Amino acid sequence: MAVGEHNLVEAVDLVREYRLGQERVRALDGVDLALPGGQFVSIVGPSGAGKSTLLHLIGALDAPTSGSIRVDGVDLGTLDDAASEFRRHRVGFIFQFFNLVPTMSAWENVALPALLDSKSLRRAKPRAVDLLEQVGLGDRIDHRPSELSGGQMQRVAIARSLIMEPAILLADEPTGNLDSTTGDAVLQLLSQVAHGDSGDSGAGTRRLVVMVTHDEHAAAIADTTITVRDGKIA
Ligand code: ADP
């Protein structure tokens, strides 16, 4: 790595092969990546190209068949039992269908990762409320997901992804379930999070946001677009 440069994701010759009976599928076929912080990156490409596989490898949800990947300074090849710890602290995840707990309020959903990290919900509440204010939901902290719109639910999910202060956010089709106006607002928020201008105590923290999308408009809002085709970066 060059002096003064800090790539949050560095992958070299990443291969992921699936075996289905006798058949082998090369979902990723030799991918190199170098992504610094402070960027909103979109991954696009046709269905089956390997986008989700790549996102899952970056998030240590899956392991490569060969090749190496370093995320936020951690060599994922050495993680083994520490993978869940890595996922809890180093990366935040945002999903198409929000994945909120329906019986919990907005602030409790945001605080949940802290609870799973053996902190009490109460202790995490001030930070959770802070984050909800940051995403424009300061007046919705006690609402359940069913009492929120799709865009608001995705904002809660973005606040939740930030509570452990990860350097990297990974978003899988974050606008896939939203209308275009609501989706745009969510994309603007992700862009602000990447650039460190989302305006709270954590302001100035530049993060890497990596989003998989098949929405061309969503990709256009990102700073950088990576096109994946047949398991390779095009
Ligand atoms: P994308 O996200 O671009 O649609 P994926 O990364 O989901 O593509 O999949 C890439 C390729 O790997 C596809 O051919 C898909 O069928 C295959 N694949 C993905 N997951 C599995 C799996 N668990 N078992 C077998 N094949 C898989």
PDB file of C-alpha atoms and ligand atoms in Angstrom:
ATOM      1  CA  MET A   1       0.000   0.000   0.000  1.00  0.00           C
ATOM      2  CA  ALA A   2       1.316   3.443  -0.866  1.00  0.00           C
ATOM      3  CA  VAL A   3       2.184   5.743   2.015  1.00  0.00           C
ATOM      4  CA  GLY A   4      -0.720   7.946   3.036  1.00  0.00           C
ATOM      5  CA  GLU A   5      -3.203   5.797   1.196  1.00  0.00           C
ATOM      6  CA  HIS A   6      -5.685   3.713   3.049  1.00  0.00           C
ATOM      7  CA  ASN A   7      -7.854   1.352   1.122  1.00  0.00           C
ATOM      8  CA  LEU A   8     -10.718   0.053   3.194  1.00  0.00           C
ATOM      9  CA  VAL A   9     -11.195  -2.831   0.785  1.00  0.00           C
ATOM     10  CA  GLU A  10      -8.329  -4.553  -0.998  1.00  0.00           C
ATOM     11  CA  ALA A  11      -8.968  -7.738  -2.918  1.00  0.00           C
ATOM     12  CA  VAL A  12      -6.530  -9.654  -5.070  1.00  0.00           C
ATOM     13  CA  ASP A  13      -7.556 -12.338  -7.563  1.00  0.00           C
ATOM     14  CA  LEU A  14     -10.748 -13.145  -5.720  1.00  0.00           C
ATOM     15  CA  VAL A  15     -12.437 -16.359  -6.876  1.00  0.00           C
ATOM     16  CA  ARG A  16     -15.675 -17.837  -5.553  1.00  0.00           C
ATOM     17  CA  GLU A  17     -16.812 -21.122  -6.973  1.00  0.00           C
ATOM     18  CA  TYR A  18     -20.020 -22.909  -6.133  1.00  0.00           C
ATOM     19  CA  ARG A  19     -20.471 -26.603  -6.667  1.00  0.00           C
ATOM     20  CA  LEU A  20     -23.892 -27.891  -7.589  1.00  0.00           C
ATOM     21  CA  GLY A  21     -23.571 -31.673  -7.942  1.00  0.00           C
ATOM     22  CA  GLN A  22     -21.087 -32.218 -10.770  1.00  0.00           C
ATOM     23  CA  GLU A  23     -21.406 -28.702 -12.025  1.00  0.00           C
ATOM     24  CA  ARG A  24     -19.200 -25.813 -10.980  1.00  0.00           C
ATOM     25  CA  VAL A  25     -20.283 -22.187 -11.138  1.00  0.00           C
ATOM     26  CA  ARG A  26     -17.621 -19.497 -11.003  1.00  0.00           C
ATOM     27  CA  ALA A  27     -19.582 -16.686  -9.408  1.00  0.00           C
ATOM     28  CA  LEU A  28     -16.406 -14.579  -9.161  1.00  0.00           C
ATOM     29  CA  ASP A  29     -13.522 -15.171 -11.510  1.00  0.00           C
ATOM     30  CA  GLY A  30     -10.417 -13.244 -10.454  1.00  0.00           C
ATOM     31  CA  VAL A  31     -11.539  -9.906  -9.082  1.00  0.00           C
ATOM     32  CA  ASP A  32      -9.099  -7.201  -7.950  1.00  0.00           C
ATOM     33  CA  LEU A  33     -10.416  -4.257  -5.965  1.00  0.00           C
ATOM     34  CA  ALA A  34      -8.966  -1.256  -4.132  1.00  0.00           C
ATOM     35  CA  LEU A  35     -11.517   1.033  -2.508  1.00  0.00           C
ATOM     36  CA  PRO A  36     -10.576   3.937  -0.231  1.00  0.00           C
ATOM     37  CA  GLY A  37     -12.912   5.561   2.289  1.00  0.00           C
ATOM     38  CA  GLY A  38     -15.006   8.649   1.649  1.00  0.00           C
ATOM     39  CA  GLN A  39     -16.609   7.132  -1.430  1.00  0.00           C
ATOM     40  CA  PHE A  40     -20.054   5.968  -2.449  1.00  0.00           C
ATOM     41  CA  VAL A  41     -19.464   3.014  -4.780  1.00  0.00           C
ATOM     42  CA  SER A  42     -22.129   1.195  -6.760  1.00  0.00           C
ATOM     43  CA  ILE A  43     -21.775  -2.318  -8.120  1.00  0.00           C
ATOM     44  CA  VAL A  44     -23.886  -2.933 -11.209  1.00  0.00           C
ATOM     45  CA  GLY A  45     -24.229  -5.656 -13.810  1.00  0.00           C
ATOM     46  CA  PRO A  46     -26.711  -8.206 -15.124  1.00  0.00           C
ATOM     47  CA  SER A  47     -28.484 -10.670 -12.875  1.00  0.00           C
ATOM     48  CA  GLY A  48     -26.213 -13.588 -11.995  1.00  0.00           C
ATOM     49  CA  ALA A  49     -23.036 -11.560 -12.733  1.00  0.00           C
ATOM     50  CA  GLY A  50     -21.641 -12.037  -9.216  1.00  0.00           C
ATOM     51  CA  LYS A  51     -22.586  -8.739  -7.534  1.00  0.00           C
ATOM     52  CA  SER A  52     -24.128 -10.212  -4.394  1.00  0.00           C
ATOM     53  CA  THR A  53     -21.315 -12.718  -4.100  1.00  0.00           C
ATOM     54  CA  LEU A  54     -18.797  -9.863  -4.133  1.00  0.00           C
ATOM     55  CA  LEU A  55     -20.747  -7.889  -1.524  1.00  0.00           C
ATOM     56  CA  HIS A  56     -21.004 -10.978   0.704  1.00  0.00           C
ATOM     57  CA  LEU A  57     -17.247 -11.562   0.494  1.00  0.00           C
ATOM     58  CA  ILE A  58     -16.539  -7.940   1.503  1.00  0.00           C
ATOM     59  CA  GLY A  59     -18.890  -8.354   4.470  1.00  0.00           C
ATOM     60  CA  ALA A  60     -17.369 -11.693   5.558  1.00  0.00           C
ATOM     61  CA  LEU A  61     -20.752 -13.334   5.073  1.00  0.00           C
ATOM     62  CA  ASP A  62     -19.018 -15.757   2.736  1.00  0.00           C
ATOM     63  CA  ALA A  63     -15.405 -16.801   2.103  1.00  0.00           C
ATOM     64  CA  PRO A  64     -13.547 -16.908  -1.230  1.00  0.00           C
ATOM     65  CA  THR A  65     -12.486 -20.160  -2.858  1.00  0.00           C
ATOM     66  CA  SER A  66      -9.116 -18.507  -3.518  1.00  0.00           C
ATOM     67  CA  GLY A  67      -7.526 -15.080  -3.552  1.00  0.00           C
ATOM     68  CA  SER A  68      -7.190 -12.625  -0.703  1.00  0.00           C
ATOM     69  CA  ILE A  69      -9.335  -9.886   0.706  1.00  0.00           C
ATOM     70  CA  ARG A  70      -8.523  -7.270   3.342  1.00  0.00           C
ATOM     71  CA  VAL A  71     -11.285  -5.135   4.779  1.00  0.00           C
ATOM     72  CA  ASP A  72     -10.582  -2.228   7.140  1.00  0.00           C
ATOM     73  CA  GLY A  73      -7.106  -3.618   7.722  1.00  0.00           C
ATOM     74  CA  VAL A  74      -8.307  -7.136   8.553  1.00  0.00           C
ATOM     75  CA  ASP A  75      -7.288 -10.109   6.409  1.00  0.00           C
ATOM     76  CA  LEU A  76     -10.598 -11.947   6.111  1.00  0.00           C
ATOM     77  CA  GLY A  77      -8.760 -15.187   5.362  1.00  0.00           C
ATOM     78  CA  THR A  78      -7.600 -15.316   8.986  1.00  0.00           C
ATOM     79  CA  LEU A  79     -10.963 -14.648  10.621  1.00  0.00           C
ATOM     80  CA  ASP A  80     -12.460 -18.117  11.237  1.00  0.00           C
ATOM     81  CA  ASP A  81     -14.384 -17.862  14.512  1.00  0.00           C
ATOM     82  CA  ALA A  82     -13.914 -14.098  14.644  1.00  0.00           C
ATOM     83  CA  ALA A  83     -16.102 -13.528  11.554  1.00  0.00           C
ATOM     84  CA  SER A  84     -19.244 -12.626  13.482  1.00  0.00           C
ATOM     85  CA  GLU A  85     -17.270 -10.221  15.653  1.00  0.00           C
ATOM     86  CA  PHE A  86     -15.832  -8.643  12.485  1.00  0.00           C
ATOM     87  CA  ARG A  87     -19.304  -8.269  10.952  1.00  0.00           C
ATOM     88  CA  ARG A  88     -20.711  -6.687  14.100  1.00  0.00           C
ATOM     89  CA  HIS A  89     -17.987  -4.062  14.449  1.00  0.00           C
ATOM     90  CA  ARG A  90     -16.396  -3.334  11.100  1.00  0.00           C
ATOM     91  CA  VAL A  91     -19.265  -3.345   8.623  1.00  0.00           C
ATOM     92  CA  GLY A  92     -22.876  -2.187   8.591  1.00  0.00           C
ATOM     93  CA  PHE A  93     -25.484  -3.923   6.448  1.00  0.00           C
ATOM     94  CA  ILE A  94     -28.496  -2.396   4.682  1.00  0.00           C
ATOM     95  CA  PHE A  95     -31.006  -4.640   2.921  1.00  0.00           C
ATOM     96  CA  GLN A  96     -33.707  -4.288   0.295  1.00  0.00           C
ATOM     97  CA  PHE A  97     -36.469  -5.293   2.723  1.00  0.00           C
ATOM     98  CA  PHE A  98     -35.039  -3.317   5.666  1.00  0.00           C
ATOM     99  CA  ASN A  99     -34.917  -6.328   8.056  1.00  0.00           C
ATOM    100  CA  LEU A 100     -36.280  -4.414  11.045  1.00  0.00           C
ATOM    101  CA  VAL A 101     -37.722  -6.197  14.072  1.00  0.00           C
ATOM    102  CA  PRO A 102     -41.482  -5.509  13.850  1.00  0.00           C
ATOM    103  CA  THR A 103     -42.123  -5.584  17.605  1.00  0.00           C
ATOM    104  CA  MET A 104     -39.410  -3.047  18.388  1.00  0.00           C
ATOM    105  CA  SER A 105     -39.594   0.736  18.147  1.00  0.00           C
ATOM    106  CA  ALA A 106     -37.389   2.687  15.751  1.00  0.00           C
ATOM    107  CA  TRP A 107     -34.832   3.545  18.431  1.00  0.00           C
ATOM    108  CA  GLU A 108     -34.752  -0.037  19.745  1.00  0.00           C
ATOM    109  CA  ASN A 109     -34.104  -1.309  16.212  1.00  0.00           C
ATOM    110  CA  VAL A 110     -31.230   1.148  15.855  1.00  0.00           C
ATOM    111  CA  ALA A 111     -29.814   0.140  19.254  1.00  0.00           C
ATOM    112  CA  LEU A 112     -30.120  -3.596  18.578  1.00  0.00           C
ATOM    113  CA  PRO A 113     -26.542  -4.173  17.318  1.00  0.00           C
ATOM    114  CA  ALA A 114     -25.246  -2.622  20.553  1.00  0.00           C
ATOM    115  CA  LEU A 115     -27.480  -4.991  22.534  1.00  0.00           C
ATOM    116  CA  LEU A 116     -26.051  -7.945  20.601  1.00  0.00           C
ATOM    117  CA  ASP A 117     -22.638  -6.609  21.590  1.00  0.00           C
ATOM    118  CA  SER A 118     -23.713  -7.058  25.246  1.00  0.00           C
ATOM    119  CA  LYS A 119     -24.492  -3.435  25.934  1.00  0.00           C
ATOM    120  CA  SER A 120     -27.894  -2.621  27.361  1.00  0.00           C
ATOM    121  CA  LEU A 121     -30.547  -1.059  25.130  1.00  0.00           C
ATOM    122  CA  ARG A 122     -30.908   1.819  27.613  1.00  0.00           C
ATOM    123  CA  ARG A 123     -27.221   2.683  27.439  1.00  0.00           C
ATOM    124  CA  ALA A 124     -27.362   2.696  23.665  1.00  0.00           C
ATOM    125  CA  LYS A 125     -30.491   4.853  23.524  1.00  0.00           C
ATOM    126  CA  PRO A 126     -28.868   8.329  23.395  1.00  0.00           C
ATOM    127  CA  ARG A 127     -26.708   7.337  20.447  1.00  0.00           C
ATOM    128  CA  ALA A 128     -29.656   5.612  18.714  1.00  0.00           C
ATOM    129  CA  VAL A 129     -31.786   8.747  19.093  1.00  0.00           C
ATOM    130  CA  ASP A 130     -28.875  10.853  17.854  1.00  0.00           C
ATOM    131  CA  LEU A 131     -28.610   8.719  14.726  1.00  0.00           C
ATOM    132  CA  LEU A 132     -32.353   8.842  14.109  1.00  0.00           C
ATOM    133  CA  GLU A 133     -32.173  12.626  14.299  1.00  0.00           C
ATOM    134  CA  GLN A 134     -29.310  12.542  11.851  1.00  0.00           C
ATOM    135  CA  VAL A 135     -31.389  10.605   9.310  1.00  0.00           C
ATOM    136  CA  GLY A 136     -34.349  12.962   9.773  1.00  0.00           C
ATOM    137  CA  LEU A 137     -36.458  10.774  12.053  1.00  0.00           C
ATOM    138  CA  GLY A 138     -36.082  12.550  15.381  1.00  0.00           C
ATOM    139  CA  ASP A 139     -39.882  12.715  15.618  1.00  0.00           C
ATOM    140  CA  ARG A 140     -40.363   8.991  14.976  1.00  0.00           C
ATOM    141  CA  ILE A 141     -38.173   7.354  17.603  1.00  0.00           C
ATOM    142  CA  ASP A 142     -41.014   5.448  19.309  1.00  0.00           C
ATOM    143  CA  HIS A 143     -42.746   4.319  16.123  1.00  0.00           C
ATOM    144  CA  ARG A 144     -42.843   0.650  15.190  1.00  0.00           C
ATOM    145  CA  PRO A 145     -41.829  -0.322  11.634  1.00  0.00           C
ATOM    146  CA  SER A 146     -45.506  -0.885  10.683  1.00  0.00           C
ATOM    147  CA  GLU A 147     -46.127   2.772  11.570  1.00  0.00           C
ATOM    148  CA  LEU A 148     -43.404   3.996   9.189  1.00  0.00           C
ATOM    149  CA  SER A 149     -43.226   4.402   5.405  1.00  0.00           C
ATOM    150  CA  GLY A 150     -40.771   2.357   3.325  1.00  0.00           C
ATOM    151  CA  GLY A 151     -38.370   5.285   3.057  1.00  0.00           C
ATOM    152  CA  GLN A 152     -38.540   5.868   6.802  1.00  0.00           C
ATOM    153  CA  MET A 153     -37.890   2.174   7.471  1.00  0.00           C
ATOM    154  CA  GLN A 154     -34.815   2.319   5.264  1.00  0.00           C
ATOM    155  CA  ARG A 155     -33.613   5.398   7.191  1.00  0.00           C
ATOM    156  CA  VAL A 156     -33.997   3.453  10.438  1.00  0.00           C
ATOM    157  CA  ALA A 157     -31.961   0.643   8.868  1.00  0.00           C
ATOM    158  CA  ILE A 158     -29.243   3.135   7.840  1.00  0.00           C
ATOM    159  CA  ALA A 159     -29.151   4.541  11.391  1.00  0.00           C
ATOM    160  CA  ARG A 160     -28.869   0.963  12.709  1.00  0.00           C
ATOM    161  CA  SER A 161     -25.999   0.235  10.327  1.00  0.00           C
ATOM    162  CA  LEU A 162     -24.085   3.188  11.837  1.00  0.00           C
ATOM    163  CA  ILE A 163     -24.466   2.501  15.552  1.00  0.00           C
ATOM    164  CA  MET A 164     -21.307   0.410  15.872  1.00  0.00           C
ATOM    165  CA  GLU A 165     -19.381   3.110  13.949  1.00  0.00           C
ATOM    166  CA  PRO A 166     -18.234   0.850  11.111  1.00  0.00           C
ATOM    167  CA  ALA A 167     -15.885   2.200   8.471  1.00  0.00           C
ATOM    168  CA  ILE A 168     -17.837   0.403   5.758  1.00  0.00           C
ATOM    169  CA  LEU A 169     -21.514   0.163   4.887  1.00  0.00           C
ATOM    170  CA  LEU A 170     -22.728  -2.550   2.529  1.00  0.00           C
ATOM    171  CA  ALA A 171     -26.127  -2.052   0.906  1.00  0.00           C
ATOM    172  CA  ASP A 172     -27.884  -4.713  -1.165  1.00  0.00           C
ATOM    173  CA  GLU A 173     -30.497  -3.076  -3.449  1.00  0.00           C
ATOM    174  CA  PRO A 174     -31.336  -0.441  -0.813  1.00  0.00           C
ATOM    175  CA  THR A 175     -33.828   1.299  -3.120  1.00  0.00           C
ATOM    176  CA  GLY A 176     -35.281  -1.894  -4.610  1.00  0.00           C
ATOM    177  CA  ASN A 177     -38.445  -1.636  -2.556  1.00  0.00           C
ATOM    178  CA  LEU A 178     -38.898   2.154  -2.697  1.00  0.00           C
ATOM    179  CA  ASP A 179     -40.528   4.527  -5.176  1.00  0.00           C
ATOM    180  CA  SER A 180     -38.064   6.712  -7.074  1.00  0.00           C
ATOM    181  CA  THR A 181     -38.490   9.912  -5.017  1.00  0.00           C
ATOM    182  CA  THR A 182     -38.115   8.074  -1.718  1.00  0.00           C
ATOM    183  CA  GLY A 183     -35.274   6.051  -3.167  1.00  0.00           C
ATOM    184  CA  ASP A 184     -33.455   9.224  -4.214  1.00  0.00           C
ATOM    185  CA  ALA A 185     -33.635  10.608  -0.686  1.00  0.00           C
ATOM    186  CA  VAL A 186     -32.163   7.354   0.660  1.00  0.00           C
ATOM    187  CA  LEU A 187     -29.353   7.526  -1.924  1.00  0.00           C
ATOM    188  CA  GLN A 188     -28.592  11.131  -0.962  1.00  0.00           C
ATOM    189  CA  LEU A 189     -28.361  10.012   2.649  1.00  0.00           C
ATOM    190  CA  LEU A 190     -25.964   7.185   1.758  1.00  0.00           C
ATOM    191  CA  SER A 191     -23.874   9.651  -0.220  1.00  0.00           C
ATOM    192  CA  GLN A 192     -23.733  12.028   2.767  1.00  0.00           C
ATOM    193  CA  VAL A 193     -22.739   9.169   5.052  1.00  0.00           C
ATOM    194  CA  ALA A 194     -19.876   8.283   2.694  1.00  0.00           C
ATOM    195  CA  HIS A 195     -18.662  11.858   2.438  1.00  0.00           C
ATOM    196  CA  GLY A 196     -18.951  12.568   6.157  1.00  0.00           C
ATOM    197  CA  ASP A 197     -21.419  15.411   5.846  1.00  0.00           C
ATOM    198  CA  SER A 198     -24.460  13.902   7.479  1.00  0.00           C
ATOM    199  CA  GLY A 199     -24.217  16.505  10.205  1.00  0.00           C
ATOM    200  CA  ASP A 200     -23.991  15.060  13.706  1.00  0.00           C
ATOM    201  CA  SER A 201     -21.389  14.164  16.322  1.00  0.00           C
ATOM    202  CA  GLY A 202     -19.978  11.693  13.812  1.00  0.00           C
ATOM    203  CA  ALA A 203     -19.762  14.390  11.134  1.00  0.00           C
ATOM    204  CA  GLY A 204     -16.511  14.409   9.246  1.00  0.00           C
ATOM    205  CA  THR A 205     -16.201  10.640   9.467  1.00  0.00           C
ATOM    206  CA  ARG A 206     -15.704   9.493   5.922  1.00  0.00           C
ATOM    207  CA  ARG A 207     -16.936   6.014   5.259  1.00  0.00           C
ATOM    208  CA  LEU A 208     -16.889   3.629   2.360  1.00  0.00           C
ATOM    209  CA  VAL A 209     -20.414   2.829   1.192  1.00  0.00           C
ATOM    210  CA  VAL A 210     -20.716  -0.059  -1.289  1.00  0.00           C
ATOM    211  CA  MET A 211     -24.111  -0.615  -2.866  1.00  0.00           C
ATOM    212  CA  VAL A 212     -25.304  -3.368  -5.187  1.00  0.00           C
ATOM    213  CA  THR A 213     -28.049  -2.121  -7.486  1.00  0.00           C
ATOM    214  CA  HIS A 214     -29.651  -2.850 -10.822  1.00  0.00           C
ATOM    215  CA  ASP A 215     -31.145   0.631 -10.865  1.00  0.00           C
ATOM    216  CA  GLU A 216     -29.146   2.766 -13.329  1.00  0.00           C
ATOM    217  CA  HIS A 217     -30.362   5.957 -11.742  1.00  0.00           C
ATOM    218  CA  ALA A 218     -29.139   4.784  -8.324  1.00  0.00           C
ATOM    219  CA  ALA A 219     -25.763   3.966  -9.817  1.00  0.00           C
ATOM    220  CA  ALA A 220     -25.547   7.453 -11.345  1.00  0.00           C
ATOM    221  CA  ILE A 221     -25.770   9.088  -7.903  1.00  0.00           C
ATOM    222  CA  ALA A 222     -22.745   7.105  -6.663  1.00  0.00           C
ATOM    223  CA  ASP A 223     -19.204   8.502  -7.027  1.00  0.00           C
ATOM    224  CA  THR A 224     -17.840   5.375  -8.666  1.00  0.00           C
ATOM    225  CA  THR A 225     -19.493   2.527 -10.519  1.00  0.00           C
ATOM    226  CA  ILE A 226     -18.035  -0.945 -10.781  1.00  0.00           C
ATOM    227  CA  THR A 227     -19.555  -3.141 -13.471  1.00  0.00           C
ATOM    228  CA  VAL A 228     -19.457  -6.888 -12.886  1.00  0.00           C
ATOM    229  CA  ARG A 229     -20.030  -9.258 -15.771  1.00  0.00           C
ATOM    230  CA  ASP A 230     -19.573 -13.034 -15.737  1.00  0.00           C
ATOM    231  CA  GLY A 231     -17.758 -12.868 -12.426  1.00  0.00           C
ATOM    232  CA  LYS A 232     -15.221 -10.300 -13.627  1.00  0.00           C
ATOM    233  CA  ILE A 233     -14.928  -6.547 -13.300  1.00  0.00           C
ATOM    234  CA  ALA A 234     -15.674  -5.164 -16.747  1.00  0.00           C
TER     235      ALA A 234
HETATM  236  P1  ADP B   1     -25.915 -11.200  -8.872  1.00  0.00           P
HETATM  237  O1  ADP B   1     -25.940 -10.681  -7.472  1.00  0.00           O
HETATM  238  O2  ADP B   1     -25.071 -10.385  -9.796  1.00  0.00           O
HETATM  239  O3  ADP B   1     -27.289 -11.411  -9.430  1.00  0.00           O
HETATM  240  P2  ADP B   1     -24.870 -13.615  -7.639  1.00  0.00           P
HETATM  241  O4  ADP B   1     -23.631 -13.164  -7.000  1.00  0.00           O
HETATM  242  O5  ADP B   1     -26.078 -13.801  -6.773  1.00  0.00           O
HETATM  243  O6  ADP B   1     -25.217 -12.644  -8.854  1.00  0.00           O
HETATM  244  O7  ADP B   1     -24.611 -15.011  -8.371  1.00  0.00           O
HETATM  245  C1  ADP B   1     -23.535 -15.226  -9.266  1.00  0.00           C
HETATM  246  C2  ADP B   1     -23.603 -16.642  -9.801  1.00  0.00           C
HETATM  247  O8  ADP B   1     -23.399 -17.577  -8.750  1.00  0.00           O
HETATM  248  C3  ADP B   1     -24.948 -17.016 -10.411  1.00  0.00           C
HETATM  249  O9  ADP B   1     -24.716 -17.839 -11.513  1.00  0.00           O
HETATM  250  C4  ADP B   1     -25.651 -17.761  -9.314  1.00  0.00           C
HETATM  251  O10 ADP B   1     -26.581 -18.680  -9.839  1.00  0.00           O
HETATM  252  C5  ADP B   1     -24.491 -18.456  -8.627  1.00  0.00           C
HETATM  253  N1  ADP B   1     -24.760 -18.676  -7.194  1.00  0.00           N
HETATM  254  C6  ADP B   1     -24.963 -17.713  -6.272  1.00  0.00           C
HETATM  255  N2  ADP B   1     -25.135 -18.253  -5.047  1.00  0.00           N
HETATM  256  C7  ADP B   1     -25.050 -19.598  -5.207  1.00  0.00           C
HETATM  257  C8  ADP B   1     -25.141 -20.720  -4.315  1.00  0.00           C
HETATM  258  N3  ADP B   1     -25.353 -20.560  -3.007  1.00  0.00           N
HETATM  259  N4  ADP B   1     -25.010 -21.954  -4.850  1.00  0.00           N
HETATM  260  C9  ADP B   1     -24.792 -22.129  -6.162  1.00  0.00           C
HETATM  261  N5  ADP B   1     -24.668 -21.120  -7.045  1.00  0.00           N
HETATM  262  C10 ADP B   1     -24.807 -19.875  -6.591  1.00  0.00           C
END
